[in-house]
Short mmCIF file of C-alpha atoms in Angstrom, two decimals:
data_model
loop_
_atom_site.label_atom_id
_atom_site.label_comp_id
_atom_site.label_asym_id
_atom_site.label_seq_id
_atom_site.Cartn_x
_atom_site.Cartn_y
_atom_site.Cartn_z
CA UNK A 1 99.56 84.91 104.26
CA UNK A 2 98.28 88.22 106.21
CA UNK A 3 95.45 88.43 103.96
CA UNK A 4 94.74 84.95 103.95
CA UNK A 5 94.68 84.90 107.31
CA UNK A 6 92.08 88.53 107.92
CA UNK A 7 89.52 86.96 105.22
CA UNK A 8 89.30 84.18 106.55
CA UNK A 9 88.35 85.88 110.14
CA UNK A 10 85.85 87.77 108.03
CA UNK A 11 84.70 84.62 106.62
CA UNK A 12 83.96 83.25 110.13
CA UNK A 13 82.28 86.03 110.89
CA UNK A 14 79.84 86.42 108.13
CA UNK A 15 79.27 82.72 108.84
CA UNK A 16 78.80 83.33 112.26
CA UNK A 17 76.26 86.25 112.12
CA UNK A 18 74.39 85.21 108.92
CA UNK A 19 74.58 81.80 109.45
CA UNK A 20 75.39 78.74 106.79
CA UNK A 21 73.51 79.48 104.06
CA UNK A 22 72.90 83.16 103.74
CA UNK A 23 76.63 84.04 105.14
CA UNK A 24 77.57 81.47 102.76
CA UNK A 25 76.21 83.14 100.04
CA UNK A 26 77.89 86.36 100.71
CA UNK A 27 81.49 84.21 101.18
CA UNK A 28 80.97 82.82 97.38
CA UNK A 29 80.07 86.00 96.31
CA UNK A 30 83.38 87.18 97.38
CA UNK A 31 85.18 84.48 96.32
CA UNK A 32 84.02 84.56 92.74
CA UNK A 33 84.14 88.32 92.47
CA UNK A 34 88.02 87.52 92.48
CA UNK A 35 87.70 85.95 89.08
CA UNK A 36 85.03 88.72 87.02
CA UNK A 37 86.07 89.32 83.97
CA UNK A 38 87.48 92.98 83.91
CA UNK A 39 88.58 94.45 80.03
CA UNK A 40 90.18 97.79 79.36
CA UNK A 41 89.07 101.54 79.62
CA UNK A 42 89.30 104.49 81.04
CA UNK A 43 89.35 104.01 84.41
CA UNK A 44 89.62 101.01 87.25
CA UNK A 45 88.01 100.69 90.61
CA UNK A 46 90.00 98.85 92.43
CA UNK A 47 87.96 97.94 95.87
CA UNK A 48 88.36 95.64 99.20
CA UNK A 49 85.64 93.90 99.20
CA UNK A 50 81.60 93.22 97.81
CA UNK A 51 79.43 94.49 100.36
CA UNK A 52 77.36 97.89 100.27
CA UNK A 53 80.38 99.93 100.41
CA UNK A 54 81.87 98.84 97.44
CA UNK A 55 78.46 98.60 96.02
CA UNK A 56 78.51 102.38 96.08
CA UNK A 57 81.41 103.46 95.89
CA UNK A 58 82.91 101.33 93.22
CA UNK A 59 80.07 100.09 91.34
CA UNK A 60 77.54 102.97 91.31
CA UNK A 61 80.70 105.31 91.13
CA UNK A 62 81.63 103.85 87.91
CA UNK A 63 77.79 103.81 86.38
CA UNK A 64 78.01 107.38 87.22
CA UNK A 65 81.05 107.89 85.47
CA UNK A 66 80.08 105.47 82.58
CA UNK A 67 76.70 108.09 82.09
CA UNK A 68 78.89 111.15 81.56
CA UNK A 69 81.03 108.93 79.06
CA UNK A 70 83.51 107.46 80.42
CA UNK A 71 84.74 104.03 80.28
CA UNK A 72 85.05 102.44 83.58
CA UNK A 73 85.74 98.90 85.09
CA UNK A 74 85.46 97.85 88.92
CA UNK A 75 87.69 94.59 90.27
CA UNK A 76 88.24 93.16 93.86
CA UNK A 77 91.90 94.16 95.11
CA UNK A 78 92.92 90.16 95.65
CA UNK A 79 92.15 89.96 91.91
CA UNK A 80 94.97 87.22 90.96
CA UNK A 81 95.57 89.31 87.08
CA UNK A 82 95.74 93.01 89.29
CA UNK A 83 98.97 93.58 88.03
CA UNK A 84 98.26 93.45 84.72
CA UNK A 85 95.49 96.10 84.57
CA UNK A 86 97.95 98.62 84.99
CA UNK A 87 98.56 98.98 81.12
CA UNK A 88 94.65 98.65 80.20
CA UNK A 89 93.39 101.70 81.80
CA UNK A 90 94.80 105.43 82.51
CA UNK A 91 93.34 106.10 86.09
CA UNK A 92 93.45 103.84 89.08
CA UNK A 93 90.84 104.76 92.14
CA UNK A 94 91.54 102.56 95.05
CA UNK A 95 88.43 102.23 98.17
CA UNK A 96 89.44 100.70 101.01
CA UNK A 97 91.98 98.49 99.69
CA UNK A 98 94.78 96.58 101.77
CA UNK A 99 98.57 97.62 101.28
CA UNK A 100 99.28 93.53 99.99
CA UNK A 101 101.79 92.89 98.15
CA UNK A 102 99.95 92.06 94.72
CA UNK A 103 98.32 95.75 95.48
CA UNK A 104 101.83 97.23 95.61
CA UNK A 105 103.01 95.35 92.52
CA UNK A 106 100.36 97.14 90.66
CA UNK A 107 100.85 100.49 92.02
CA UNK A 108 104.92 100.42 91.58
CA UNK A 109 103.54 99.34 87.66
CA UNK A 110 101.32 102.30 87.60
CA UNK A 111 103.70 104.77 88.91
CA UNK A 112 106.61 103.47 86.26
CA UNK A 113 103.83 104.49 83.74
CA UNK A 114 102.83 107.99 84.98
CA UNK A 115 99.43 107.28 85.28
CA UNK A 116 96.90 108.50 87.68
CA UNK A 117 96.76 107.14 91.22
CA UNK A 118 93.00 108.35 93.26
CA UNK A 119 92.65 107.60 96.50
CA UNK A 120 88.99 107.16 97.65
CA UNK A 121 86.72 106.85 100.55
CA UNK A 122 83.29 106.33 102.59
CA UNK A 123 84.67 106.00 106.18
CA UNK A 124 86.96 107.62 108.69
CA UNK A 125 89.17 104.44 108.40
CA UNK A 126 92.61 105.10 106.86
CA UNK A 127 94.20 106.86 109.91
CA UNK A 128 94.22 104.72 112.87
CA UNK A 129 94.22 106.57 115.61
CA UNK A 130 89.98 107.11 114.91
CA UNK A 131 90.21 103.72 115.54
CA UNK A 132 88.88 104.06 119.36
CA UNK A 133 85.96 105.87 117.79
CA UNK A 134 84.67 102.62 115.91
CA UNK A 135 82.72 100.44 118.06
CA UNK A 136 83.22 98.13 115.14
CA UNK A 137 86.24 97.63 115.69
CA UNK A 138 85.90 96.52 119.70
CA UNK A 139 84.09 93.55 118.71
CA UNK A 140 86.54 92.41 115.49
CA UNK A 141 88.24 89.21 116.07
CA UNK A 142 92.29 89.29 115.75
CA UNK A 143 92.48 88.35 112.50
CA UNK A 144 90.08 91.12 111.37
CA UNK A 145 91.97 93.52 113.30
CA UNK A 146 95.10 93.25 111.18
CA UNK A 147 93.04 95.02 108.54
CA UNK A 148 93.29 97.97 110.10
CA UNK A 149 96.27 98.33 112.21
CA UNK A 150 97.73 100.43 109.65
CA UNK A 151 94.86 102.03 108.82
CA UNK A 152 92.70 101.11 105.51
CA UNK A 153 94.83 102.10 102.58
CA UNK A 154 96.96 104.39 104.99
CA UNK A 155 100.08 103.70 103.07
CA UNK A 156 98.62 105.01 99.43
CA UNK A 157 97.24 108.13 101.33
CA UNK A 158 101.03 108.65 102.61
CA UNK A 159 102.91 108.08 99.21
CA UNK A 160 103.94 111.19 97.69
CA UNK A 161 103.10 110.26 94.09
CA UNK A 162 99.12 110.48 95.45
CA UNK A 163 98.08 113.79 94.79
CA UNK A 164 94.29 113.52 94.64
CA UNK A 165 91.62 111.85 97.16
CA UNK A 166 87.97 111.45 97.01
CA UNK A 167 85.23 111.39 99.56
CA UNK A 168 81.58 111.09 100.18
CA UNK A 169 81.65 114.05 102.80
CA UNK A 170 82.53 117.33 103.35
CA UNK A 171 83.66 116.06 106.80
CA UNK A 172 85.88 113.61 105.60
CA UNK A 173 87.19 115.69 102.74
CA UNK A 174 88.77 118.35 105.42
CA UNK A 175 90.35 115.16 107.18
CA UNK A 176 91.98 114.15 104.11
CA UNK A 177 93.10 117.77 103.26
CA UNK A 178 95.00 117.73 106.28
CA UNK A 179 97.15 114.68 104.42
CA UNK A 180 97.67 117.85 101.44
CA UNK A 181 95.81 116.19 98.88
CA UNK A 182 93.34 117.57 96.12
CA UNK A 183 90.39 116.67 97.50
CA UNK A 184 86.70 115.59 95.43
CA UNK A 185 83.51 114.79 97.24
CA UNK A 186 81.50 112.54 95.38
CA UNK A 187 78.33 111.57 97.08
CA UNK A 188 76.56 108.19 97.80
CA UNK A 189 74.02 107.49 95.33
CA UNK A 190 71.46 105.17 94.02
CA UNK A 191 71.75 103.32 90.50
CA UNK A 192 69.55 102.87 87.81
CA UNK A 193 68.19 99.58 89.57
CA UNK A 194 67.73 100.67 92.25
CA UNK A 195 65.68 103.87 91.05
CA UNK A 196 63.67 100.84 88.82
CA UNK A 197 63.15 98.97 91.89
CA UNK A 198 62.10 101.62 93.90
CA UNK A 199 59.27 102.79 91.15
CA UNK A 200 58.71 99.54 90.81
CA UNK A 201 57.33 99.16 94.96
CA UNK A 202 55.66 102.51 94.77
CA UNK A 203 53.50 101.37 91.90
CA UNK A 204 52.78 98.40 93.83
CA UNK A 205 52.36 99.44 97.28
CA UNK A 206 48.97 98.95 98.93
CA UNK A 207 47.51 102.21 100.93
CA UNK A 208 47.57 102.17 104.56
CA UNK A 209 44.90 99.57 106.29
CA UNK A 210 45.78 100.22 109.87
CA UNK A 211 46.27 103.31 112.47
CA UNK A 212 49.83 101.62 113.00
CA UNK A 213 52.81 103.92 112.49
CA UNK A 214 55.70 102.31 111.77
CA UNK A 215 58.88 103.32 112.94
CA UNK A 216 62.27 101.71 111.39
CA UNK A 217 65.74 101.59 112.07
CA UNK A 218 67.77 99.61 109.25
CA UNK A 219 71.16 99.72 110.66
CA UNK A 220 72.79 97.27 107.81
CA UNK A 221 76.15 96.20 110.66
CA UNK A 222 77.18 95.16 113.92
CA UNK A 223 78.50 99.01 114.77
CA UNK A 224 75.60 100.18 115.41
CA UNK A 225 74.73 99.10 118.64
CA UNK A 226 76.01 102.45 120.16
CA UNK A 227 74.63 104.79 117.51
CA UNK A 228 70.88 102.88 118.26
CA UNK A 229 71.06 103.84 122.35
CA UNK A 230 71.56 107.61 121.38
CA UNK A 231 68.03 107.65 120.64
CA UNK A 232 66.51 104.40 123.05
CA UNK A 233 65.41 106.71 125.60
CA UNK A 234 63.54 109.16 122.74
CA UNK A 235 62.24 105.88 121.28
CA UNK A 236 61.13 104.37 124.66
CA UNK A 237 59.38 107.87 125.02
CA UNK A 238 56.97 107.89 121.94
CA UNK A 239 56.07 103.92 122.06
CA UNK A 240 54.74 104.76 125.99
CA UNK A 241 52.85 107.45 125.11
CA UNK A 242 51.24 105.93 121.57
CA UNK A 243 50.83 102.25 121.53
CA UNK A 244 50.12 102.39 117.73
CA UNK A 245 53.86 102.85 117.46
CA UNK A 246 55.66 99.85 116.54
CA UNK A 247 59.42 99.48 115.93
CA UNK A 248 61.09 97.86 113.20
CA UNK A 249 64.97 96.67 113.06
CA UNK A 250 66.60 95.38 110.63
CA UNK A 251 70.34 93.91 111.04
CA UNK A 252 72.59 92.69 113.75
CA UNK A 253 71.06 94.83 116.44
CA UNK A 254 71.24 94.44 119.94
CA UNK A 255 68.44 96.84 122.21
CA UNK A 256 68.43 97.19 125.54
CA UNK A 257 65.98 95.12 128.14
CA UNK A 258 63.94 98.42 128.55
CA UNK A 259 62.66 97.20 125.54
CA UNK A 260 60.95 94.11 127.41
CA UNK A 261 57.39 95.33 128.26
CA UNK A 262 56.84 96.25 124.90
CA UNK A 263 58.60 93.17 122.86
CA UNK A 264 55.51 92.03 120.73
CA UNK A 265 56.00 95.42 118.84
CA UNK A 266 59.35 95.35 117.89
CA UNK A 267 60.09 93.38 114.79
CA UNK A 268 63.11 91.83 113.70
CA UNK A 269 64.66 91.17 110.83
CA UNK A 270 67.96 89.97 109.69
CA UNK A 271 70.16 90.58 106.72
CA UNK A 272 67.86 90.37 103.41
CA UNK A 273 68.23 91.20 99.27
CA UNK A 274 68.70 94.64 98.60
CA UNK A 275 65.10 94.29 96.68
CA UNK A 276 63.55 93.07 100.04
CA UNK A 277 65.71 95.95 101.63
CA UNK A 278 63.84 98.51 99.59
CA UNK A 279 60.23 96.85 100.28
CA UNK A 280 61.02 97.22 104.05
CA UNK A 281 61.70 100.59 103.73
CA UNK A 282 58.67 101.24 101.75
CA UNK A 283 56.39 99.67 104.86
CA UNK A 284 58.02 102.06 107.23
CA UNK A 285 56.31 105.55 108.22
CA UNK A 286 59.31 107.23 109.44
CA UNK A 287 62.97 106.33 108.93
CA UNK A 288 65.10 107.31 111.10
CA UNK A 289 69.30 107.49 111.31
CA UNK A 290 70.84 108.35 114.70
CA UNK A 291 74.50 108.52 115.11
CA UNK A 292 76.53 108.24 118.19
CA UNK A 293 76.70 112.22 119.10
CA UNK A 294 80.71 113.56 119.44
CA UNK A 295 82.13 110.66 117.69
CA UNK A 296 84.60 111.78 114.50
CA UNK A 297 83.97 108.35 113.20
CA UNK A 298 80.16 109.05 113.12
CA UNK A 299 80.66 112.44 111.68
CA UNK A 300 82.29 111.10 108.90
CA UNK A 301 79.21 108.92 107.85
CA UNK A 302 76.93 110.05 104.78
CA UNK A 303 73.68 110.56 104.49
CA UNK A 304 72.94 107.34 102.81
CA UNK A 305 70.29 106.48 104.87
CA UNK A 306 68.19 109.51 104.21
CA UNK A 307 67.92 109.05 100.74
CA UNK A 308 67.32 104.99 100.50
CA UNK A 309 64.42 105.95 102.61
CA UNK A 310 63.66 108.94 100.58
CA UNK A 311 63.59 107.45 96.93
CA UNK A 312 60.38 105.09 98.43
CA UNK A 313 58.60 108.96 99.89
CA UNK A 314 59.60 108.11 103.67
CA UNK A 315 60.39 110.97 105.68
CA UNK A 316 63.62 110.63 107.66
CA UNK A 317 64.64 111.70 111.49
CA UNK A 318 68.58 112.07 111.82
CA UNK A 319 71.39 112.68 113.95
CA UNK A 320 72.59 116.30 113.50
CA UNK A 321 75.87 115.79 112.22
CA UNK A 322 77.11 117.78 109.72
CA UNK A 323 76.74 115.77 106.93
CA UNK A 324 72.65 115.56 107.79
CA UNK A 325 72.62 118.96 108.78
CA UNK A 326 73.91 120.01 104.94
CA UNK A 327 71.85 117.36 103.34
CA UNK A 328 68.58 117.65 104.97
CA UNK A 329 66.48 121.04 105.20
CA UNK A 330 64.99 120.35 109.18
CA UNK A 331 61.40 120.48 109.02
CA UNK A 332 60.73 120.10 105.34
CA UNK A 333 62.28 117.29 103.53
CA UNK A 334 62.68 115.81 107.21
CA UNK A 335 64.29 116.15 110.57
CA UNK A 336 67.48 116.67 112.24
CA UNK A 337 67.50 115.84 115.73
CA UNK A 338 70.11 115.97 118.76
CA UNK A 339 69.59 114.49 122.24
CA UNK A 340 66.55 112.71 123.68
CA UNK A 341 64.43 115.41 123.96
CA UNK A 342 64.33 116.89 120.42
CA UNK A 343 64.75 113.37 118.97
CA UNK A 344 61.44 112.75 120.72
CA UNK A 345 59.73 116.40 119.87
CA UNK A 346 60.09 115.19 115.87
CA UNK A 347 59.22 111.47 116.31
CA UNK A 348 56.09 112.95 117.85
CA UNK A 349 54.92 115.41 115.12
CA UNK A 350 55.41 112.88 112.39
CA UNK A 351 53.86 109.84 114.51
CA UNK A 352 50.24 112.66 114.92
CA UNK A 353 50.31 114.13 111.75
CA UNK A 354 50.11 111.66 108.61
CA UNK A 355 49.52 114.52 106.05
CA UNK A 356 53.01 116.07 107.69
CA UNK A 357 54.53 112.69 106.79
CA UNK A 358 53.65 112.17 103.51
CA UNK A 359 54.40 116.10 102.57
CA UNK A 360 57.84 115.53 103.98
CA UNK A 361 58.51 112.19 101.75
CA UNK A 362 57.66 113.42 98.85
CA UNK A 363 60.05 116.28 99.13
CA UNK A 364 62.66 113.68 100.47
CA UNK A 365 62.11 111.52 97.32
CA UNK A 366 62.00 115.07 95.40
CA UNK A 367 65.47 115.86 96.96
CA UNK A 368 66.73 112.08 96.56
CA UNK A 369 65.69 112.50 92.56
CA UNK A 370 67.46 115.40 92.20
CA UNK A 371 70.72 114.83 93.88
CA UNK A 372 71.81 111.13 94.82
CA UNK A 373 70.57 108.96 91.81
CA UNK A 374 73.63 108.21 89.42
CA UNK A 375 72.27 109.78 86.74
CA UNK A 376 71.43 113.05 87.80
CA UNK A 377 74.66 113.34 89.66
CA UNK A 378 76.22 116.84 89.40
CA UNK A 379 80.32 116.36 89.72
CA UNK A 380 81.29 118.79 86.60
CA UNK A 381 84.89 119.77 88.54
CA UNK A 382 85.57 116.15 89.24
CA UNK A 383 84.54 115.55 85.53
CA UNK A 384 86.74 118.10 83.91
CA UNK A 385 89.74 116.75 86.36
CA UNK A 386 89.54 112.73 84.93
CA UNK A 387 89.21 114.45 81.79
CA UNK A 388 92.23 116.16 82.22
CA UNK A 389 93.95 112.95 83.16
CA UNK A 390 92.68 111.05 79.80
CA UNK A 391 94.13 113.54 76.99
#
């Protein structure tokens, strides 16, 4: 009934913010994901939901895995035949899933088999007390709440059997070292469509007609809103000083009235296909990703929004957390940035010099080839140790 109960607050909310027919989309897609045919293999992603997180780190996870030759499966956790997967497949990586009771079924199943439990995530969300750090979670209705009063997949993390974890980030691989787990980072990366649809827009794409530099901020969620007015006064700055600046946002976004004077160039969009996604990227100049300074939560985040802009040849501006600060080299495959000042110092430089743009995507989207496409992925340790779990 608890489950019922959070989906369908996450239901009215998807509703709510994408309205009937889009959000509607996204509910059915949910709602028949619980009934996708899953077979046998080597291993099973078992995931909370169908959004981008899952995306990544279920789906693309496993076409990673299925390129180095193994044989991998992905299913929703409120999958009605969970339970039964447990004797099809030898490893078991659970992202973001709910302690319900058909997940514990499963798990007490795997366990009496000796098979391989992997815990695995993209957010500073299992331990609750980061909880005040997610502005996220301020705005959840009560319903949607309950999914993470204990935490998101807390109680796996805590069971003894659970001996190895995986993460997208260095950051969030100490936090879950702290639990005494083997710990694997596996970054966020792009899959073989994607890469095709990216080529695909860069064959296409038309060359520049206008002196307009475009600056974009995709944010993808609600939690944002925080993360955005670390860099409004940087922002504010640059579209003052050159009116050929125009802002583009994309997502639930809410900007401040500052904003006013200059509302007829700031464009809006709302949730789109992740093909469209990719062709807004590829009209932007500069990218950027800022990231509420301090916050653990933030800290935790990956640098996913470096590289979607990077596989199109956009050149990025970031928050200096660590995870941009490892990923990024400042000044040549883009910029790291902290406080107002600096965040404007970069914006400028890129928004005067186009050559200094294009140089910097092209080593972004060299970077972005090399590193955070599925199929150039480089996880030999984390290879060898499912290995090790399949003989």
């Amino acid at each position: 009934m608890k489950t019922f109960l959070i989906k369908i607050g996450k239901a009215f909310n998807v509703l709510k913010r994408d309205g009937i027919i889009r959000g509607g989309r996204r509910v059915a897609t949910a709602f028949f994901a619980l009934f996708r045919r899953v077979g046998s293999g080597d291993i099973l992603f078992i995931t909370g939901g169908v959004g981008d997180s899952a995306l990544y780190r279920a789906h693309h996870q496993a076409e990673e895995l299925n390129l180095r030759g193994f044989r991998c499966s992905v299913t929703v956790q409120d999958n009605p035949l969970l339970a039964r997967y447990a004797d099809r497949f030898k490893i078991f990586i659970f992202h973001r899933t709910l302690y319900t009771p058909l997940l514990k079924k499963m798990i007490e199943e795997i366990k009496k088999q000796k098979k391989e439990i992997i815990f695995e995530t993209d957010d500073l969300v299992f331990d609750p007390k980061y909880l005040e750090y997610m502005d996220y979670f301020q705005h959840m209705n009560s319903l949607e709440k309950k999914l993470y009063e204990k935490g998101v997949g807390g109680e796996i993390l805590s069971d003894p059997y659970l001996k190895t974890c995986v993460a997208t980030t260095s950051f969030l691989a100490e936090k879950l070292r702290e639990y005494g787990k083997k710990v694997f980072i596996s970054k966020n990366k792009l899959s073989n469509k994607d890469l095709e649809t990216a080529n695909q827009i860069l064959e296409t794409r038309f060359p520049k007609s206008s002196n307009i530099v475009k600056i974009g901020y995709l944010s993808g969620t609600i939690s944002h809103n925080k993360d955005f007015a670390a860099v409004e006064g940087a922002l504010l700055k640059v579209m003052r000083k050159f009116p050929e600046v125009v802002l583009f946002l994309a997502g639930p976004l809410d900007i401040g009235p500052a904003f006013d004077p200059m509302k007829e160039r700031v464009e809006r969009s709302k949730f789109v296909s992740r093909k469209k996604h990719f062709e807004n990227i590829s009209g932007l100049d500069i990218n950027i990703a800022p990231l509420e300074e301090g916050n653990p939560y933030c800290e935790a985040k990956s640098e996913l929004k470096f590289f979607e802009a990077g596989i199109l040849g956009v050149p990025t501006v970031a928050t200096a957390t660590q995870t941009f600060r490892e990923t990024i080299r400042d000044g040549e495959d883009g910029f790291v940035a902290s406080g107002n000042e600096e965040w404007a110092e970069k914006l400028e430089k890129l928004i005067q010099d186009e050559d200094l743009r294009k140089e910097m995507g092209a080593k972004a989207r060299e970077k972005t080839l090399a590193e955070h496409v599925t199929k150039n992925s480089h996880n030999e340790e984390y290879y060898v140790y499912l290995r090790s779990k399949l003989a």
